[in-house]
mmCIF file of C-alpha atoms and ligand atoms in Angstrom:
data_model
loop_
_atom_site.group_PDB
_atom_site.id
_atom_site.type_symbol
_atom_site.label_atom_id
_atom_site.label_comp_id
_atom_site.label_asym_id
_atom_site.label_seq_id
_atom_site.Cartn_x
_atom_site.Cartn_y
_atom_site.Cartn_z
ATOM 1 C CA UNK A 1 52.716 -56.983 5.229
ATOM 2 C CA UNK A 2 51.262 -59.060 2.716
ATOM 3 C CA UNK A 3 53.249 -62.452 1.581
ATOM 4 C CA UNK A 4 53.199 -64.138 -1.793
ATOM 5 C CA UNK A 5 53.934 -67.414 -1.070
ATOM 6 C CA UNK A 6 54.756 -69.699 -3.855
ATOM 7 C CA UNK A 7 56.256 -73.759 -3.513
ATOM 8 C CA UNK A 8 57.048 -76.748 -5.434
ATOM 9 C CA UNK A 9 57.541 -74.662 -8.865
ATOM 10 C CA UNK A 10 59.908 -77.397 -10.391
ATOM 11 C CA UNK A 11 61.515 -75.923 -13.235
ATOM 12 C CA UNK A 12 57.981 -75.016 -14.734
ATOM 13 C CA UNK A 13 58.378 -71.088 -16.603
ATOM 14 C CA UNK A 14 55.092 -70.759 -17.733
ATOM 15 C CA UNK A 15 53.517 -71.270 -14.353
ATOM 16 C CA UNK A 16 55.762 -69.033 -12.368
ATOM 17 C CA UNK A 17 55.340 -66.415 -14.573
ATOM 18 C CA UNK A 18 52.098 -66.695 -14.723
ATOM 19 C CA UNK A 19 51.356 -66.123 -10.714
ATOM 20 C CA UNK A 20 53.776 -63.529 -10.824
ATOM 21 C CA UNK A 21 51.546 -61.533 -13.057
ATOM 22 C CA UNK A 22 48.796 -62.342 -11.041
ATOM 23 C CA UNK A 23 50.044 -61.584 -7.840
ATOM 24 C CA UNK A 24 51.299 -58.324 -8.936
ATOM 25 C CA UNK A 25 50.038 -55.598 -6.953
ATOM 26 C CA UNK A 26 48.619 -57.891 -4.079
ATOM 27 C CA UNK A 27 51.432 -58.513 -2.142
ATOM 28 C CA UNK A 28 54.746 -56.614 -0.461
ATOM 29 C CA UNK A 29 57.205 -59.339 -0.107
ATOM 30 C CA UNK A 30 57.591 -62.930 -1.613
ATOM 31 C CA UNK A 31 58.901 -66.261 -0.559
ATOM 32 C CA UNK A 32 59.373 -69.878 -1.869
ATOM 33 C CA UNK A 33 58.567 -73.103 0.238
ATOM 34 C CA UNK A 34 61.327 -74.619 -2.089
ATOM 35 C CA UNK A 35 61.575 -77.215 -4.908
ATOM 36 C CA UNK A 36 62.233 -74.173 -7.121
ATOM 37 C CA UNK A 37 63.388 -77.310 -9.757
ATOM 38 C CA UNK A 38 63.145 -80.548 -10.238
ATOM 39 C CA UNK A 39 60.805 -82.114 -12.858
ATOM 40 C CA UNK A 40 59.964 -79.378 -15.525
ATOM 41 C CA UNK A 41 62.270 -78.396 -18.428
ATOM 42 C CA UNK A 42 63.152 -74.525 -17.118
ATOM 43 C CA UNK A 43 65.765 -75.361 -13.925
ATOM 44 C CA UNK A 44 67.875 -72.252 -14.907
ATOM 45 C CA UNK A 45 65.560 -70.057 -16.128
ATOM 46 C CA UNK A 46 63.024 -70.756 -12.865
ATOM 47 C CA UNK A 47 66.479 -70.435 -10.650
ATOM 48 C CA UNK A 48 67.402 -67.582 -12.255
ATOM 49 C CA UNK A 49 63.506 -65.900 -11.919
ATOM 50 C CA UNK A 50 63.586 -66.572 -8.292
ATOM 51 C CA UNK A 51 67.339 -65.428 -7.540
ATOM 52 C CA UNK A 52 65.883 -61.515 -9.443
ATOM 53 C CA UNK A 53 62.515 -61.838 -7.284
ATOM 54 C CA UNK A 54 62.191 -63.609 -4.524
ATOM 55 C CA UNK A 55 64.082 -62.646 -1.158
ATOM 56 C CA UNK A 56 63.427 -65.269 1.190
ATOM 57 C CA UNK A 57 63.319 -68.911 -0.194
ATOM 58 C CA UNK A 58 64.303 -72.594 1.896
ATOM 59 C CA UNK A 59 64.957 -75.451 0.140
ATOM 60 C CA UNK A 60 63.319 -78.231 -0.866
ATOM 61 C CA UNK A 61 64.331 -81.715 -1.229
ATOM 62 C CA UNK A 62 64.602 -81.781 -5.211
ATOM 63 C CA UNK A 63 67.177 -78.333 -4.737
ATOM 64 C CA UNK A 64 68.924 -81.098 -2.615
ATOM 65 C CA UNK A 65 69.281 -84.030 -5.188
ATOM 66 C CA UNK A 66 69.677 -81.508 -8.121
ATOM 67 C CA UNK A 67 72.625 -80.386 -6.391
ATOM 68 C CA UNK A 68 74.704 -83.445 -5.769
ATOM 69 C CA UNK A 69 72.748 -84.411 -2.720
ATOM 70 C CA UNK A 70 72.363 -88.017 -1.932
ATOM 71 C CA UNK A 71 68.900 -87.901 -0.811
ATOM 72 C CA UNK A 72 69.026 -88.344 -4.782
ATOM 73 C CA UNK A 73 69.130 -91.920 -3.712
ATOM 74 C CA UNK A 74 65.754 -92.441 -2.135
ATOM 75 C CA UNK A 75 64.010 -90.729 -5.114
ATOM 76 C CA UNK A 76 61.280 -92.752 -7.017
ATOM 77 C CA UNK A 77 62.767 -93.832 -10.954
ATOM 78 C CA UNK A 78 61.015 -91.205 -11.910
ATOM 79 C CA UNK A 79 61.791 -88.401 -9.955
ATOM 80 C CA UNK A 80 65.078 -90.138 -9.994
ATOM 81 C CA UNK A 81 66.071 -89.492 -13.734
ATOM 82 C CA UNK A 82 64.321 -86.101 -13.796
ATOM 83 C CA UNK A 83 67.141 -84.540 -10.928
ATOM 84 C CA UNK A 84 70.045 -86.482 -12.911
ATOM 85 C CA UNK A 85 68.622 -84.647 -16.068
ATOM 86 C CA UNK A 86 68.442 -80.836 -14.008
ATOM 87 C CA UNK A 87 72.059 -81.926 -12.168
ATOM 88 C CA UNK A 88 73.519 -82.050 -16.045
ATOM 89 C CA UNK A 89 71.837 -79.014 -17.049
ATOM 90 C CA UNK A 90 71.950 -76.388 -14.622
ATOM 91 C CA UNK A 91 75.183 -73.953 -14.526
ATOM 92 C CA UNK A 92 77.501 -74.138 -11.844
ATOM 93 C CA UNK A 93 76.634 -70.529 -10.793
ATOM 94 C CA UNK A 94 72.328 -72.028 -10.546
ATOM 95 C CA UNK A 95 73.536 -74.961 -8.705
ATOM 96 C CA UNK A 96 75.712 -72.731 -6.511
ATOM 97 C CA UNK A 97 72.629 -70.641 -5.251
ATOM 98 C CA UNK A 98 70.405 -73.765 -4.902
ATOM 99 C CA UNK A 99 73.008 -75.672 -2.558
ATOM 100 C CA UNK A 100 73.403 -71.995 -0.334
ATOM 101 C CA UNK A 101 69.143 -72.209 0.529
ATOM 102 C CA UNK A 102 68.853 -72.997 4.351
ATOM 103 C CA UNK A 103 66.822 -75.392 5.572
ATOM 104 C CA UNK A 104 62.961 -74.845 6.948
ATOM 105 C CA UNK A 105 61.855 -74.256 9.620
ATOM 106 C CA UNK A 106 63.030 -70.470 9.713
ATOM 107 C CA UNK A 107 60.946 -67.877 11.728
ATOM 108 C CA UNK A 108 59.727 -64.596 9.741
ATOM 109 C CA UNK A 109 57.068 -61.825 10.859
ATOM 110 C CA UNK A 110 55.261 -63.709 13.523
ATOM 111 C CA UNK A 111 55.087 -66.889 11.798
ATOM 112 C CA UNK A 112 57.140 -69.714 10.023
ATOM 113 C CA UNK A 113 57.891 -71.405 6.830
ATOM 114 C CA UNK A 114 58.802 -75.373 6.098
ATOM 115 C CA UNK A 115 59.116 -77.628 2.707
ATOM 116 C CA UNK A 116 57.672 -80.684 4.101
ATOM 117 C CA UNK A 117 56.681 -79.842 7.956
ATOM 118 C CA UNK A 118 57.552 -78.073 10.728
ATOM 119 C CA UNK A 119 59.376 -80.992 12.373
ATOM 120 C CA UNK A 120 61.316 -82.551 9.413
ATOM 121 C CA UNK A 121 61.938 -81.238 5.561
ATOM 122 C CA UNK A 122 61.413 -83.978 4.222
ATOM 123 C CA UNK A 123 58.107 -85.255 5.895
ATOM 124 C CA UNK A 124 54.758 -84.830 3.962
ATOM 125 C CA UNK A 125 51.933 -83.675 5.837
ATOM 126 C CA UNK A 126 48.717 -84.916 3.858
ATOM 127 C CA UNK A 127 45.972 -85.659 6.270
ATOM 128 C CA UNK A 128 44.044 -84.543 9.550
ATOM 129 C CA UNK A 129 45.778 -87.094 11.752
ATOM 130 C CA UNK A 130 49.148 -86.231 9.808
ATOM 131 C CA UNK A 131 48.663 -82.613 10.632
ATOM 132 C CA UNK A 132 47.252 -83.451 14.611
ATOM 133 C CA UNK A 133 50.744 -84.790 14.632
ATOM 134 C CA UNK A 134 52.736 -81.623 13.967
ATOM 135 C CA UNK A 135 50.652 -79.336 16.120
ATOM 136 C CA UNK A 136 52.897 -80.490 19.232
ATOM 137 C CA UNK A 137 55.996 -78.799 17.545
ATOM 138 C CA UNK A 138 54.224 -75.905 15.867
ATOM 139 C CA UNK A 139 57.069 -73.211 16.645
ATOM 140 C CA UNK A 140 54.236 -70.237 15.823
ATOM 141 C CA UNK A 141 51.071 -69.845 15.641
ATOM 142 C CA UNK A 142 51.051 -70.039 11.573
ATOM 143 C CA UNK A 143 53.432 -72.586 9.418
ATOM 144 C CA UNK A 144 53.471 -72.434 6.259
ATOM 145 C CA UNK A 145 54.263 -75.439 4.239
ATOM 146 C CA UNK A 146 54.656 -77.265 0.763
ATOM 147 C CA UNK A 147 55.788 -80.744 -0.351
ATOM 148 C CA UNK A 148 52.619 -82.464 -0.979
ATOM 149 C CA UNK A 149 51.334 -80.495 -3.833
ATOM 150 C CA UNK A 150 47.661 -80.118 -2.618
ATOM 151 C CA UNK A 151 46.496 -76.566 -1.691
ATOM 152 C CA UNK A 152 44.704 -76.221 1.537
ATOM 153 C CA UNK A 153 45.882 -76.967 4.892
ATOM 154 C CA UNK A 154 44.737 -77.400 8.575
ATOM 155 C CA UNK A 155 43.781 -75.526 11.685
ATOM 156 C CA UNK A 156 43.496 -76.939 15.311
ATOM 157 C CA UNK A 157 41.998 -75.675 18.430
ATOM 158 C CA UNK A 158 41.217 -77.772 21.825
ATOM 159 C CA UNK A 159 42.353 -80.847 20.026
ATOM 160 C CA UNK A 160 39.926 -80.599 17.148
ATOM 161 C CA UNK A 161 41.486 -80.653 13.307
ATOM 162 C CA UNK A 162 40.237 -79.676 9.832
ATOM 163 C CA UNK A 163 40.882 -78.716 6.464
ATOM 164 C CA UNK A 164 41.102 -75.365 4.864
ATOM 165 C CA UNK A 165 39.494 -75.752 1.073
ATOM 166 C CA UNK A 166 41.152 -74.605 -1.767
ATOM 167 C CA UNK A 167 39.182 -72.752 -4.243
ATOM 168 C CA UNK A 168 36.557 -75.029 -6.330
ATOM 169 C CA UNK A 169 37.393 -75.341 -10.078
ATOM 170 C CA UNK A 170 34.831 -72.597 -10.899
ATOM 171 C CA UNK A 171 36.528 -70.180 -8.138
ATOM 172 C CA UNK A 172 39.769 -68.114 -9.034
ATOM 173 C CA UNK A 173 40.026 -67.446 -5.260
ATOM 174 C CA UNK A 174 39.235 -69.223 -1.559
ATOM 175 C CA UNK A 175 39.706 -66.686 1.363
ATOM 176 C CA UNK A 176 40.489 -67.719 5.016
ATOM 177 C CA UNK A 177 40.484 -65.661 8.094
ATOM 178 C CA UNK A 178 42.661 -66.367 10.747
ATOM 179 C CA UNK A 179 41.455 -67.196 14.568
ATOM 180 C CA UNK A 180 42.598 -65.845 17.446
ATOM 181 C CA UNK A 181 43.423 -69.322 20.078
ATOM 182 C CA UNK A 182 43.867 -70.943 16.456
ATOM 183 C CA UNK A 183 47.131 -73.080 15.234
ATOM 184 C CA UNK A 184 46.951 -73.332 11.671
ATOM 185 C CA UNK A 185 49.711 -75.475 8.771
ATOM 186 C CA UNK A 186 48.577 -73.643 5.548
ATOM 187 C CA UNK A 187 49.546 -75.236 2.056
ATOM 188 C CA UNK A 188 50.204 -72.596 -0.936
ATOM 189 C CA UNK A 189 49.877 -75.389 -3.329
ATOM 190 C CA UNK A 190 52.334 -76.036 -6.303
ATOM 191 C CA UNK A 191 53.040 -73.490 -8.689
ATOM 192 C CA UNK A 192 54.517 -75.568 -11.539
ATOM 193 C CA UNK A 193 53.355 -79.434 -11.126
ATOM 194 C CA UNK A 194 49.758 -79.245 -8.596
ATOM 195 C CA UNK A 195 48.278 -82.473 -8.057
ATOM 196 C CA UNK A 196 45.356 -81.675 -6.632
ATOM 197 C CA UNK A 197 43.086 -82.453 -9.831
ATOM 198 C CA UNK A 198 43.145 -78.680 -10.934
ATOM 199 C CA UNK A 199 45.810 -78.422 -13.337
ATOM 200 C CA UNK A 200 46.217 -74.549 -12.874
ATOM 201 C CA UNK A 201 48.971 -72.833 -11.045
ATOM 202 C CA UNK A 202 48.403 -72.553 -7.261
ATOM 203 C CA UNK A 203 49.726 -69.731 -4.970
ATOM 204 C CA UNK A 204 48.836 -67.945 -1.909
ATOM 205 C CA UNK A 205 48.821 -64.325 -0.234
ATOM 206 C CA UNK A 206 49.219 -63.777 3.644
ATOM 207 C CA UNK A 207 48.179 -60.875 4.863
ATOM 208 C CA UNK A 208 50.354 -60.714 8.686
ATOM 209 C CA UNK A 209 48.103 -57.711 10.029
ATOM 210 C CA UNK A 210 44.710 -58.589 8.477
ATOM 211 C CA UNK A 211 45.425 -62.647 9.500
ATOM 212 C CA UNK A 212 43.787 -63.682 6.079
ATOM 213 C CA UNK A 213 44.896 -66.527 3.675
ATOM 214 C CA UNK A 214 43.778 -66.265 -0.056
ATOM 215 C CA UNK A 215 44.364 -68.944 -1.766
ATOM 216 C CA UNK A 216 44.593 -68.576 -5.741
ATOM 217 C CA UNK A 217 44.300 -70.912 -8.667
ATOM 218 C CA UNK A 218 45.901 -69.264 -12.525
ATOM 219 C CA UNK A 219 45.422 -69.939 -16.048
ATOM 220 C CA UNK A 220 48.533 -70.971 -17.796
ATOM 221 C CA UNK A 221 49.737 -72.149 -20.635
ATOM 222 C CA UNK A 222 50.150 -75.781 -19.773
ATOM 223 C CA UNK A 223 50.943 -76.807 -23.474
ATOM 224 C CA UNK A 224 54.127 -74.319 -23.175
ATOM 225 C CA UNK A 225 55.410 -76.508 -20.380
ATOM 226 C CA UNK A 226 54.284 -79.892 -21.312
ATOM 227 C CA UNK A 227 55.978 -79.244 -25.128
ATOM 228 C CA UNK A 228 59.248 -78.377 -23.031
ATOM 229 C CA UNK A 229 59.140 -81.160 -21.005
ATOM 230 C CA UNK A 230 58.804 -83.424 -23.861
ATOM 231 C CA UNK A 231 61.479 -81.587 -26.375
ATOM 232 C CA UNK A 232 63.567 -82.233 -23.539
ATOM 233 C CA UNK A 233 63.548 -85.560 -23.480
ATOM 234 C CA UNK A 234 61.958 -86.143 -19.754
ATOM 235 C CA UNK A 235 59.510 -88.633 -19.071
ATOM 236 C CA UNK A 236 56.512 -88.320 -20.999
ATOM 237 C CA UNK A 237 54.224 -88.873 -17.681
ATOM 238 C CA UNK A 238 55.942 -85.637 -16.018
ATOM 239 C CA UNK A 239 53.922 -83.313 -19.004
ATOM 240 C CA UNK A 240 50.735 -85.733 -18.675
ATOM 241 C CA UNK A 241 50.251 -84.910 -15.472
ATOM 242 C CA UNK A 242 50.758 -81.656 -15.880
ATOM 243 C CA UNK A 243 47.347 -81.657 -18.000
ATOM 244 C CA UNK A 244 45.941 -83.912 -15.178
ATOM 245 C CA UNK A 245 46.549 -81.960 -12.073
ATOM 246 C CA UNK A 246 47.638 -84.758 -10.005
HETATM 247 ZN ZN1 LIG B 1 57.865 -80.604 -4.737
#
């Protein structure tokens, strides 16, 4: 089986779109790392994209505070006004579906998927040492994870850590083959807000039986999204750093 895994799309059309027409034909099943909104100016039509296409999706933590949650309440001013914004405009029926997602961890094909690790949702896992820290309560072999943002990710064997690159700004594509004897937290990167200094789209493909991770970077049309953002009235920084990649 080969995954698409997408994350952190945040209410950003253009980008999901986008990977979907890239990832056509690459991949026999998809799933979301969640934060399907949040941010960008699309909540319904991004909910509404994913409910069609996407079987197997956990939540995030901006689903959460879009939703009524109050982890609305620990949210930064900005991300703060951008989920009371997508709480007022998303339909009932949206809402409805984003509230139902389960929480990560959940166990698929041999391997599992998170939002922020494999030990708490709402944990970011940024660095070597961060990563060293999960390993202990690594339920698989494989984890796949989202949150942060930044494509990449970590493998670990006998106590030694590293990073997994992303694909270089002149690459579409950075390929990964799994170890045997090898834990590994893998990263898909953000499809609709990446802040990894590349401003394209980021997704990734899993291939279960040939243990390979591609990670992808895609072309879209930022201006699209960053217009939106703006006509709707949301904070002017959330379609700057759209340009920006970080
Ligand atoms: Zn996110």
């Amino acid at each position: 089986m080969r995954w698409l895994i997408l994350s952190d799309i945040h209410g950003n059309l253009p980008a999901l779109e986008s990977v979907l027409a890239d990832a056509k034909g690459r991949c026999d099943a998809l799933l979301c790392l969640g934060d399907i909104v949040g941010y960008g100016a699309d909540p319904n039509a991004v909910t509404e994209r994913i409910r069609e296409t996407v079987p197997t999706v956990i939540r995030g933590n901006h689903d959460r505070a879009c939703t009524g949650d109050p982890t609305i309440e620990t949210f930064t001013d900005l991300a703060y006004s951008a989920a009371m914004w997508t709480r007022q405009v998303l339909t009932e029926e949206n809402a409805g579906y984003l509230r139902s997602l389960p929480a990560g961890p959940i166990a698929l094909d041999g391997f599992h998927i998170a939002h922020g690790s494999p030990r708490d949702e709402d944990e970011y896992v940024f660095t070597r040492q961060d990563a060293a820290d999960q390993f202990s309560c690594l339920p698989s072999h494989v984890c796949f994870f989202g949150h942060t943002h930044v494509q990449g990710g970590f493998g670990l064997r006998r106590g030694r850590t590293w990073g997994l690159a992303k694909p270089d700004d002149a690459e579409q594509e950075a390929a990964h083959t799994l170890e045997p004897d090898t834990c590994y937290l893998v990263n898909p990167g953000s499809v609709g807000q990446p802040r990894d200094s590349d401003p394209r789209a980021s997704y990734a493909i899993f291939d279960g039986e040939a243990r390979t991770v591609h990670f992808r970077r895609v072309r879209y049309d930022i201006e699209a999204a960053r217009k939106k953002i703006l006509a709707a009235g949301l904070h002017p920084f959330l379609a700057a750093r759209l340009v920006a990649g970080r």
